[in-house]
PDB file of C-alpha atoms in Angstrom:
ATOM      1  CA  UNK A   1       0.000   0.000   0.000  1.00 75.00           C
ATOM      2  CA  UNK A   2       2.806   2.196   0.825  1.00 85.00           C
ATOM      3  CA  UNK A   3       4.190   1.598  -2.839  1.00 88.00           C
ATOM      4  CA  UNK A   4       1.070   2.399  -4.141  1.00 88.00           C
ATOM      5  CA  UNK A   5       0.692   5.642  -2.249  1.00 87.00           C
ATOM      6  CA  UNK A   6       4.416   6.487  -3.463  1.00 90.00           C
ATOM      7  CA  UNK A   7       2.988   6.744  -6.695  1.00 90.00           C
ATOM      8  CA  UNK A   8       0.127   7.484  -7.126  1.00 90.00           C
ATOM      9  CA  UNK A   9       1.975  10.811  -5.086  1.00 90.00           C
ATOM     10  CA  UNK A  10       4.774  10.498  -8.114  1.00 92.00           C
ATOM     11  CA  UNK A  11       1.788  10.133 -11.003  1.00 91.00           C
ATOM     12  CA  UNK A  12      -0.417  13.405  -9.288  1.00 91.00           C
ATOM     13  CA  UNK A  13       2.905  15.274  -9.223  1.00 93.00           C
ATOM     14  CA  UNK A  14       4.367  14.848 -12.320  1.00 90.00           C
ATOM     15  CA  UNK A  15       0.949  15.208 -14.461  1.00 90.00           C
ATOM     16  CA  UNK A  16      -0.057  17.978 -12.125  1.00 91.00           C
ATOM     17  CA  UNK A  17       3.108  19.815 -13.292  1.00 89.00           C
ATOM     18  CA  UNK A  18       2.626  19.043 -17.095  1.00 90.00           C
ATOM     19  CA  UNK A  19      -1.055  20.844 -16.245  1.00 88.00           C
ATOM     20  CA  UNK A  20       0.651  23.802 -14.667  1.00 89.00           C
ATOM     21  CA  UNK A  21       2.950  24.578 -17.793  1.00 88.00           C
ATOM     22  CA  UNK A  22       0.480  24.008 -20.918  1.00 87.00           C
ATOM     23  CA  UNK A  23      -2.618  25.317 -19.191  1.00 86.00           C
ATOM     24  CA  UNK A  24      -4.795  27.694 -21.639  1.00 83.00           C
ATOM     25  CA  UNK A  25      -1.722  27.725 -24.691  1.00 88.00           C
ATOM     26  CA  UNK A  26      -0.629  24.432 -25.552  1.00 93.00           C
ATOM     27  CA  UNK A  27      -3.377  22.487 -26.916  1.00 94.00           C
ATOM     28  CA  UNK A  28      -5.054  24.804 -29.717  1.00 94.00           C
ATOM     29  CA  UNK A  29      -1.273  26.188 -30.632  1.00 95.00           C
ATOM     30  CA  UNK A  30       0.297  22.850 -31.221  1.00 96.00           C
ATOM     31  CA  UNK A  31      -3.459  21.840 -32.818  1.00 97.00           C
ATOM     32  CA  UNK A  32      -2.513  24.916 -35.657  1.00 97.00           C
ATOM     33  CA  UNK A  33       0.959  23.897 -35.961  1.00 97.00           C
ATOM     34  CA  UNK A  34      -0.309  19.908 -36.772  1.00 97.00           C
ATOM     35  CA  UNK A  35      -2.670  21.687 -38.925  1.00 98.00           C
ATOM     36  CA  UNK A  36       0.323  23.874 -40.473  1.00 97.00           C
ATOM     37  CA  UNK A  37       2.663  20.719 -41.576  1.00 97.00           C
ATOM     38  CA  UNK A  38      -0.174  18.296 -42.177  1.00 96.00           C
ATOM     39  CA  UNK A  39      -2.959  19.540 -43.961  1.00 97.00           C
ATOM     40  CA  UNK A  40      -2.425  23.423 -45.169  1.00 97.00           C
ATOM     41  CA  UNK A  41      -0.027  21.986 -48.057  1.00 97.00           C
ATOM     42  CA  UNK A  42      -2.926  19.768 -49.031  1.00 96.00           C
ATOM     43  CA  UNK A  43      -5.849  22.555 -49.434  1.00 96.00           C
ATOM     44  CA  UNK A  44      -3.530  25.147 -50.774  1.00 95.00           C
ATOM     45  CA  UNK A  45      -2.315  22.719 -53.467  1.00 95.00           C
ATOM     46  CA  UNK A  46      -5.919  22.032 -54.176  1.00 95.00           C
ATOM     47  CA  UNK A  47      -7.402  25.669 -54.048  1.00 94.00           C
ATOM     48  CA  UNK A  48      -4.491  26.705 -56.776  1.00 93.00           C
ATOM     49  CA  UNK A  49      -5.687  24.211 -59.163  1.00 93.00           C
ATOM     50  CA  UNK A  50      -9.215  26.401 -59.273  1.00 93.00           C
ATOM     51  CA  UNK A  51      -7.938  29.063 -59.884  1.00 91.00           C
ATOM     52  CA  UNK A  52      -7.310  30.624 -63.153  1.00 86.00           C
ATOM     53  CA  UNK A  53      -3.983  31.128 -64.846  1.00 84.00           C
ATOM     54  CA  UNK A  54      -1.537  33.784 -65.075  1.00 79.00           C
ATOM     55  CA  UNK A  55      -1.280  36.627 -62.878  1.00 76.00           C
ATOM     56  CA  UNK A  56      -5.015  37.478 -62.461  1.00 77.00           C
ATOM     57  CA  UNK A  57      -6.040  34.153 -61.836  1.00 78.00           C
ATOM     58  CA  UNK A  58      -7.698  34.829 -59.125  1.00 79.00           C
ATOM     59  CA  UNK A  59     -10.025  36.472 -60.558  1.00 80.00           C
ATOM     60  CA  UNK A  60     -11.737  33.692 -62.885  1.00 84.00           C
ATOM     61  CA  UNK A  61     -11.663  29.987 -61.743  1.00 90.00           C
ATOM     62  CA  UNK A  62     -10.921  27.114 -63.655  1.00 92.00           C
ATOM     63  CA  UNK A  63     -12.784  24.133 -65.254  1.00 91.00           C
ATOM     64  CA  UNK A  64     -11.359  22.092 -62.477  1.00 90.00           C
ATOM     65  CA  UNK A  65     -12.913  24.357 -60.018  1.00 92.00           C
ATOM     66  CA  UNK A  66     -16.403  23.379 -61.115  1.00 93.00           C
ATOM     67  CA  UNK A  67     -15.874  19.836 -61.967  1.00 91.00           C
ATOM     68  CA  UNK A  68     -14.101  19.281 -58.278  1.00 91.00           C
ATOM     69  CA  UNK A  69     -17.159  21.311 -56.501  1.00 91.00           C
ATOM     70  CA  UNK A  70     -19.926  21.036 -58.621  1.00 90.00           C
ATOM     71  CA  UNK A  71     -19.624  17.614 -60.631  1.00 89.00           C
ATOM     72  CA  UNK A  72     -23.005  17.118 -60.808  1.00 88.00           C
ATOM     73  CA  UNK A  73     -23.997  20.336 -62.305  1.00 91.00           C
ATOM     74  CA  UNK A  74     -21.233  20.423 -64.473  1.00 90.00           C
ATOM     75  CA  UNK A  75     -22.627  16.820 -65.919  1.00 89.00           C
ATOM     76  CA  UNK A  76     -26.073  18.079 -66.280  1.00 91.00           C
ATOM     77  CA  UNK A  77     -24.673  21.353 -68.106  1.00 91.00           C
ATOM     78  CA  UNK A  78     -23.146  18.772 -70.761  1.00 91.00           C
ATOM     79  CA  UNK A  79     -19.916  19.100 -69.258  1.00 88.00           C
ATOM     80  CA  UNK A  80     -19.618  22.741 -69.945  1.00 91.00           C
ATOM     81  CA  UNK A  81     -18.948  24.933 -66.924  1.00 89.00           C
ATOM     82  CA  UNK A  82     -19.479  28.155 -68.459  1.00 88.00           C
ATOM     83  CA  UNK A  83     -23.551  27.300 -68.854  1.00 91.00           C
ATOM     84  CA  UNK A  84     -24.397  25.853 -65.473  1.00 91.00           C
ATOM     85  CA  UNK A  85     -25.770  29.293 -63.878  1.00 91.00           C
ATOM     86  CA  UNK A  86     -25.200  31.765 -61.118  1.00 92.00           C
ATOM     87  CA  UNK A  87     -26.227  29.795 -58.369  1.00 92.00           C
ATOM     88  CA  UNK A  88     -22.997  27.232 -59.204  1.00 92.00           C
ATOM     89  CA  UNK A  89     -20.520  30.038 -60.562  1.00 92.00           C
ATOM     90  CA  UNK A  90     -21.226  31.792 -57.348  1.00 93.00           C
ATOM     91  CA  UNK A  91     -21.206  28.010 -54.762  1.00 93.00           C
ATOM     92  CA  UNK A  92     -17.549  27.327 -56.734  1.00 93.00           C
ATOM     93  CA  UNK A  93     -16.398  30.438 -55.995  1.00 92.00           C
ATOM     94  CA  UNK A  94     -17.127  30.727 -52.424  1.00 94.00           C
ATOM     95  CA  UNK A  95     -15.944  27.207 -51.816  1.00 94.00           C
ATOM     96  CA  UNK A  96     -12.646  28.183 -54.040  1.00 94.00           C
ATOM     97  CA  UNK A  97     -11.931  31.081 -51.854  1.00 94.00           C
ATOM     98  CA  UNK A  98     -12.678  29.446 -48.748  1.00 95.00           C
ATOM     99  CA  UNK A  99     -10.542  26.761 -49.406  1.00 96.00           C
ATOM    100  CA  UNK A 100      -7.877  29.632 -49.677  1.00 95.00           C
ATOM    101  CA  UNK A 101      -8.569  31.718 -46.828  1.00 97.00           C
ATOM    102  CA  UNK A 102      -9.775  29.697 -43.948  1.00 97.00           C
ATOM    103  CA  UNK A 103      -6.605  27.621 -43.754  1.00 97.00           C
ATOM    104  CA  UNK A 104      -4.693  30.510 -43.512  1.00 97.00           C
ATOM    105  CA  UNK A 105      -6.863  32.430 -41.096  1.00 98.00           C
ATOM    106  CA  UNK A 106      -6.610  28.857 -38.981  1.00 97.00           C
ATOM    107  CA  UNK A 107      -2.487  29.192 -39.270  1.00 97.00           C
ATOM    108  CA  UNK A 108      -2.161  32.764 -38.398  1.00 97.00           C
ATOM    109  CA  UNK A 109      -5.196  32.128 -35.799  1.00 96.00           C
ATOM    110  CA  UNK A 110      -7.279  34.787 -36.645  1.00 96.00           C
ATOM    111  CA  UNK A 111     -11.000  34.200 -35.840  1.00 96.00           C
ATOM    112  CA  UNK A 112      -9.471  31.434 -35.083  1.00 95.00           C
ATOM    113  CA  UNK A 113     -12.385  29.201 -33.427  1.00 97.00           C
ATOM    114  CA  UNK A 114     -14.554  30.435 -36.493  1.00 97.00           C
ATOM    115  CA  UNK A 115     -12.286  29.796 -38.842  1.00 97.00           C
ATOM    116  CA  UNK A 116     -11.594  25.966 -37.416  1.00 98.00           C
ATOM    117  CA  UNK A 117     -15.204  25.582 -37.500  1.00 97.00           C
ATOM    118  CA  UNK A 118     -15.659  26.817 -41.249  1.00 97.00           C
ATOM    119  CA  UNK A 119     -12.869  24.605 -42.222  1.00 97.00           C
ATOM    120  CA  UNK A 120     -15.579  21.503 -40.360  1.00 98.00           C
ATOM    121  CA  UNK A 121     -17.935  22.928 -42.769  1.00 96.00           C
ATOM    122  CA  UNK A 122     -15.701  23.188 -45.613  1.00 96.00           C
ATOM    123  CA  UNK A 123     -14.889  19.494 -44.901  1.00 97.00           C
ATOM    124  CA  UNK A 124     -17.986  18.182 -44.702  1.00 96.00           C
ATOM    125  CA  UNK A 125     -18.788  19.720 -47.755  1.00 94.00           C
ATOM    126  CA  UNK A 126     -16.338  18.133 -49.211  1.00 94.00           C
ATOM    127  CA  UNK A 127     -16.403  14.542 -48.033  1.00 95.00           C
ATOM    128  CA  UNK A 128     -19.902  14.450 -49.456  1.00 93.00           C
ATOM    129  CA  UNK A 129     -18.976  15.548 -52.518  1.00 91.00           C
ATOM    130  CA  UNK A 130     -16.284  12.945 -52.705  1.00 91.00           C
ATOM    131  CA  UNK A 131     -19.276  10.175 -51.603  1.00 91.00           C
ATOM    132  CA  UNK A 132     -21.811  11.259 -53.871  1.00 89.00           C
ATOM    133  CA  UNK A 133     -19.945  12.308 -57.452  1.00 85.00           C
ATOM    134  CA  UNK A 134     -16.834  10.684 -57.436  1.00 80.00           C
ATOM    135  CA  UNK A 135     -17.331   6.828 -57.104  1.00 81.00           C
ATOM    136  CA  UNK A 136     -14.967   6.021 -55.152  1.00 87.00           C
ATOM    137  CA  UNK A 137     -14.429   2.184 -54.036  1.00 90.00           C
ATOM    138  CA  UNK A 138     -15.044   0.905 -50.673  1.00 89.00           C
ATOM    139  CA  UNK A 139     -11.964   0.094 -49.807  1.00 88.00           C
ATOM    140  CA  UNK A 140     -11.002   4.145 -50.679  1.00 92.00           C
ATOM    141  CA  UNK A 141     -14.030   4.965 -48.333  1.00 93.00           C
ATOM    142  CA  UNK A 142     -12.957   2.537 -45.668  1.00 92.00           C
ATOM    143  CA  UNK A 143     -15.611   2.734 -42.473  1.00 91.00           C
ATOM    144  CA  UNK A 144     -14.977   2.863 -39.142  1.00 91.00           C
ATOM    145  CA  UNK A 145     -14.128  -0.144 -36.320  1.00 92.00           C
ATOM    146  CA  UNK A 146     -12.256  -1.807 -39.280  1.00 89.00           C
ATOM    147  CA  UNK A 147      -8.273  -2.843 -39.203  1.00 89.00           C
ATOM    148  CA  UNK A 148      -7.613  -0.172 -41.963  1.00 86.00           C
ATOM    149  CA  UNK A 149      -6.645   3.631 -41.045  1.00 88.00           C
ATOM    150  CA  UNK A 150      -5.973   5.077 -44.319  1.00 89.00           C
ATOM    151  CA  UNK A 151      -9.650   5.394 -45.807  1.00 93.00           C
ATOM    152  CA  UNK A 152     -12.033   8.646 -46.110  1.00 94.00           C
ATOM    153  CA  UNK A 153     -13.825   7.966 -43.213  1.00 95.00           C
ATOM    154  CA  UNK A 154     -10.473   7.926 -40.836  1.00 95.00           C
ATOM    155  CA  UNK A 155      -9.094  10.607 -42.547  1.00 95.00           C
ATOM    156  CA  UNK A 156     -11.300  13.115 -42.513  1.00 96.00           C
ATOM    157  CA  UNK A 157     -12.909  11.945 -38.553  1.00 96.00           C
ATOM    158  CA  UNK A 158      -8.976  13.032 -37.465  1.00 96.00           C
ATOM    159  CA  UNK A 159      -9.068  15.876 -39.415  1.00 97.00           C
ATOM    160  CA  UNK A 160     -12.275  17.080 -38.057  1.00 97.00           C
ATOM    161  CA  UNK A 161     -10.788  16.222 -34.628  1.00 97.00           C
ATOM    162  CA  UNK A 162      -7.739  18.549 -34.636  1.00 97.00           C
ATOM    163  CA  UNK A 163     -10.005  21.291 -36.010  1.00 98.00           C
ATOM    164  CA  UNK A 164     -12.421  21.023 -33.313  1.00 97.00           C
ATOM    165  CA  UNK A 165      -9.471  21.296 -30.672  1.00 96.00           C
ATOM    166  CA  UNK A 166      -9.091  25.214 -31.882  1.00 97.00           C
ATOM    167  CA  UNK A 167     -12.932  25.408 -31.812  1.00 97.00           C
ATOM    168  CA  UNK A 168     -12.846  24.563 -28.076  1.00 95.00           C
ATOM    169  CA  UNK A 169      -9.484  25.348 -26.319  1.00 94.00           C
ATOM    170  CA  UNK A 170      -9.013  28.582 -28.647  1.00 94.00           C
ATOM    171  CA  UNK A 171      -5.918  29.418 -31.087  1.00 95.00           C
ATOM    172  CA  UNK A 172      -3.766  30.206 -28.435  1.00 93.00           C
ATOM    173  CA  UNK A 173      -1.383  33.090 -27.135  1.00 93.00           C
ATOM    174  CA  UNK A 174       0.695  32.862 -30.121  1.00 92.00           C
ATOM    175  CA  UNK A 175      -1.833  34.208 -32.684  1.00 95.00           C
ATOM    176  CA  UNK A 176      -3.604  37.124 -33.994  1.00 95.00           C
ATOM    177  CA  UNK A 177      -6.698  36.913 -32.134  1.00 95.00           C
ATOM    178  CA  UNK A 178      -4.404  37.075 -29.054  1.00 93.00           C
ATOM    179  CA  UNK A 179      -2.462  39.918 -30.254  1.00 94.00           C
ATOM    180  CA  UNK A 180      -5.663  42.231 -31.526  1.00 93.00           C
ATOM    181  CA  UNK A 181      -7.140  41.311 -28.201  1.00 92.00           C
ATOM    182  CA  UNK A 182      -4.373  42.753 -26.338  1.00 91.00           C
ATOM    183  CA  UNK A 183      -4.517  45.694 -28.751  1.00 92.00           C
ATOM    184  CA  UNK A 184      -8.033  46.458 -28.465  1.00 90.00           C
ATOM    185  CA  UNK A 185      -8.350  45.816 -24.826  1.00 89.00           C
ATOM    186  CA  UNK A 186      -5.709  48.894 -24.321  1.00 88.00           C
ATOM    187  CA  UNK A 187      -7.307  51.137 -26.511  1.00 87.00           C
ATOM    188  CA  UNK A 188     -10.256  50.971 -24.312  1.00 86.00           C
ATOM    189  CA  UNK A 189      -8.609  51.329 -21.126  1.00 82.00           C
ATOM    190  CA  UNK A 190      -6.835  53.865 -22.815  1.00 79.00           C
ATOM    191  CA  UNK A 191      -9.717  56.859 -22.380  1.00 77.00           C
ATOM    192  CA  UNK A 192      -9.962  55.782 -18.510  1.00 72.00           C
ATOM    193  CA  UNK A 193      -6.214  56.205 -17.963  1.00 72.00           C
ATOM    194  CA  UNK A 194      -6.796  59.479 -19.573  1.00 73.00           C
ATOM    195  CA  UNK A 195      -9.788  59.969 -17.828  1.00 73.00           C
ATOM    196  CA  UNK A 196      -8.105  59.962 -14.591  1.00 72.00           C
ATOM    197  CA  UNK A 197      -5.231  61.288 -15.062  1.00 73.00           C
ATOM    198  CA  UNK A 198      -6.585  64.618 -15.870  1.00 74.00           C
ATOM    199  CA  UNK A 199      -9.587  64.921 -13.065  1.00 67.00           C
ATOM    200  CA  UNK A 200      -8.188  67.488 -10.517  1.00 63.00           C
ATOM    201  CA  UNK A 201      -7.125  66.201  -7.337  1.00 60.00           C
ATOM    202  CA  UNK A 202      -8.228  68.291  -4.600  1.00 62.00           C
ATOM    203  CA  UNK A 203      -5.252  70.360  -2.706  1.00 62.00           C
ATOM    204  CA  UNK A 204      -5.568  70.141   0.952  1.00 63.00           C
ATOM    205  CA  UNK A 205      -6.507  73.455   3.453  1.00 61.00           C
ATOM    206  CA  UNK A 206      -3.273  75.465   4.138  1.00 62.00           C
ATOM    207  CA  UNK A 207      -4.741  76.679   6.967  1.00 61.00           C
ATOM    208  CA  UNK A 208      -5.386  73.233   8.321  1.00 57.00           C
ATOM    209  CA  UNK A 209      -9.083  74.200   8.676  1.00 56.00           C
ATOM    210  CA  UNK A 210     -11.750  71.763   7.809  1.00 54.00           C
ATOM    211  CA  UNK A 211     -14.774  72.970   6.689  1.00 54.00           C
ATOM    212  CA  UNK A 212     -17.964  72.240   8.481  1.00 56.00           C
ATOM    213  CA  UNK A 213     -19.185  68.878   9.130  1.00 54.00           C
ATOM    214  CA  UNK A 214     -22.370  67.639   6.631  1.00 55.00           C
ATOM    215  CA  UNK A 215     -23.822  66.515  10.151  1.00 54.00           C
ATOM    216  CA  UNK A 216     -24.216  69.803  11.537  1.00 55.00           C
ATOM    217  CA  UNK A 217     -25.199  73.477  10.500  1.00 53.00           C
ATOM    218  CA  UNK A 218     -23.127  75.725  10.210  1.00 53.00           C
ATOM    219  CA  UNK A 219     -25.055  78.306  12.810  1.00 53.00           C
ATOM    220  CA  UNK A 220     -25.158  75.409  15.427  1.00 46.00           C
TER     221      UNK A 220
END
């Protein structure tokens, strides 16, 4: 029992210290820097290939665009992308520029839980897409509670995971939502500081005399 004790003292120290030291940064900052070396290569890669080319590509969007977002309009259009209507120019080129900016907003962490949780949208979004208008083989899909962790299904669950770790715990210290925090925050307090600083302070009596006391008259 004494053995026991020992360390159960040993585990409540040493885990009470890790607590201590990562408290309120470490989880949604090393969550963006997973998301930084894992994934942002992957959906940058992909958003460049919807864009247009040359220098003002970003203004138009590719055929690939459409047939990677909107396969099933694209098909109904007869494969044309430049006749399937507003509603799908305008769906591509949200999802185009999302797929740009929300993994960078997630990196730098600004908005950084809203950001996380658009890029949970973004993937859902996504993952149906890939179920529903690219037939792709079961063993591609996978499922869960199987002996394989490479398909879809694993994937994108961990994916979703790490995201949901900013949602929760926050981007961190070490991001821009910290940093325009700490910005606004003083340029609030700022007018207060001011505030006080210039309300007169009231000199004391040189000739020691206090004025009469609020209890009493002044004829009494």
């Amino acid at each position: 029992m004494k053995v026991l004790h020992l360390l159960q003292r040993a585990h409540g120290a040493l885990f009470g210290f890790v607590d201590r030291i990562t408290e309120g940064w470490f989880l949604g900052t090393v969550a963006r820097l997973v998301f930084l070396v894992v994934l942002f290569q992957f959906f940058w890669a992909s958003a460049m290939t919807k864009l247009g080319d040359g220098f003002f590509g970003f203004l138009s969007l590719s055929k690939g665009a459409y047939f990677q977002i909107a396969p099933k309009a694209v098909e109904a259009a007869g494969y044309q992308p430049a006749n399937v209507g507003f509603g799908t120019d305008l769906m591509v080129f949200a999802g185009t520029w999302a797929e740009i900016l929300l993994p960078v907003f997630v990196v730098i962490g600004l908005f950084g839980r809203l950001s996380s949780l658009g890029m949970i949208g973004f993937i859902a979004v996504m993952t149906y897409v890939d179920l529903t208008a690219h037939s792709l083989k079961p063993e591609v899909v996978g499922a869960f509670f199987d002996v394989q962790t490479n398909g879809l299904w694993d994937q994108r669950i961990l994916w979703v995971f790490l995201l949901l770790v900013i949602v929760i715990k926050g981007p961190g210290p070490l991001s821009l939502d910290k940093l325009l925090g700490t910005v606004m925050r003083k340029r609030r307090e700022r007018p207060v500081m001011m505030a006080a600083e210039q309300s007169p302070i009231p000199e004391p009596d040189p000739t020691g005399e206090r004025g009469p006391s609020p209890e009493r008259s002044p004829t009494s």
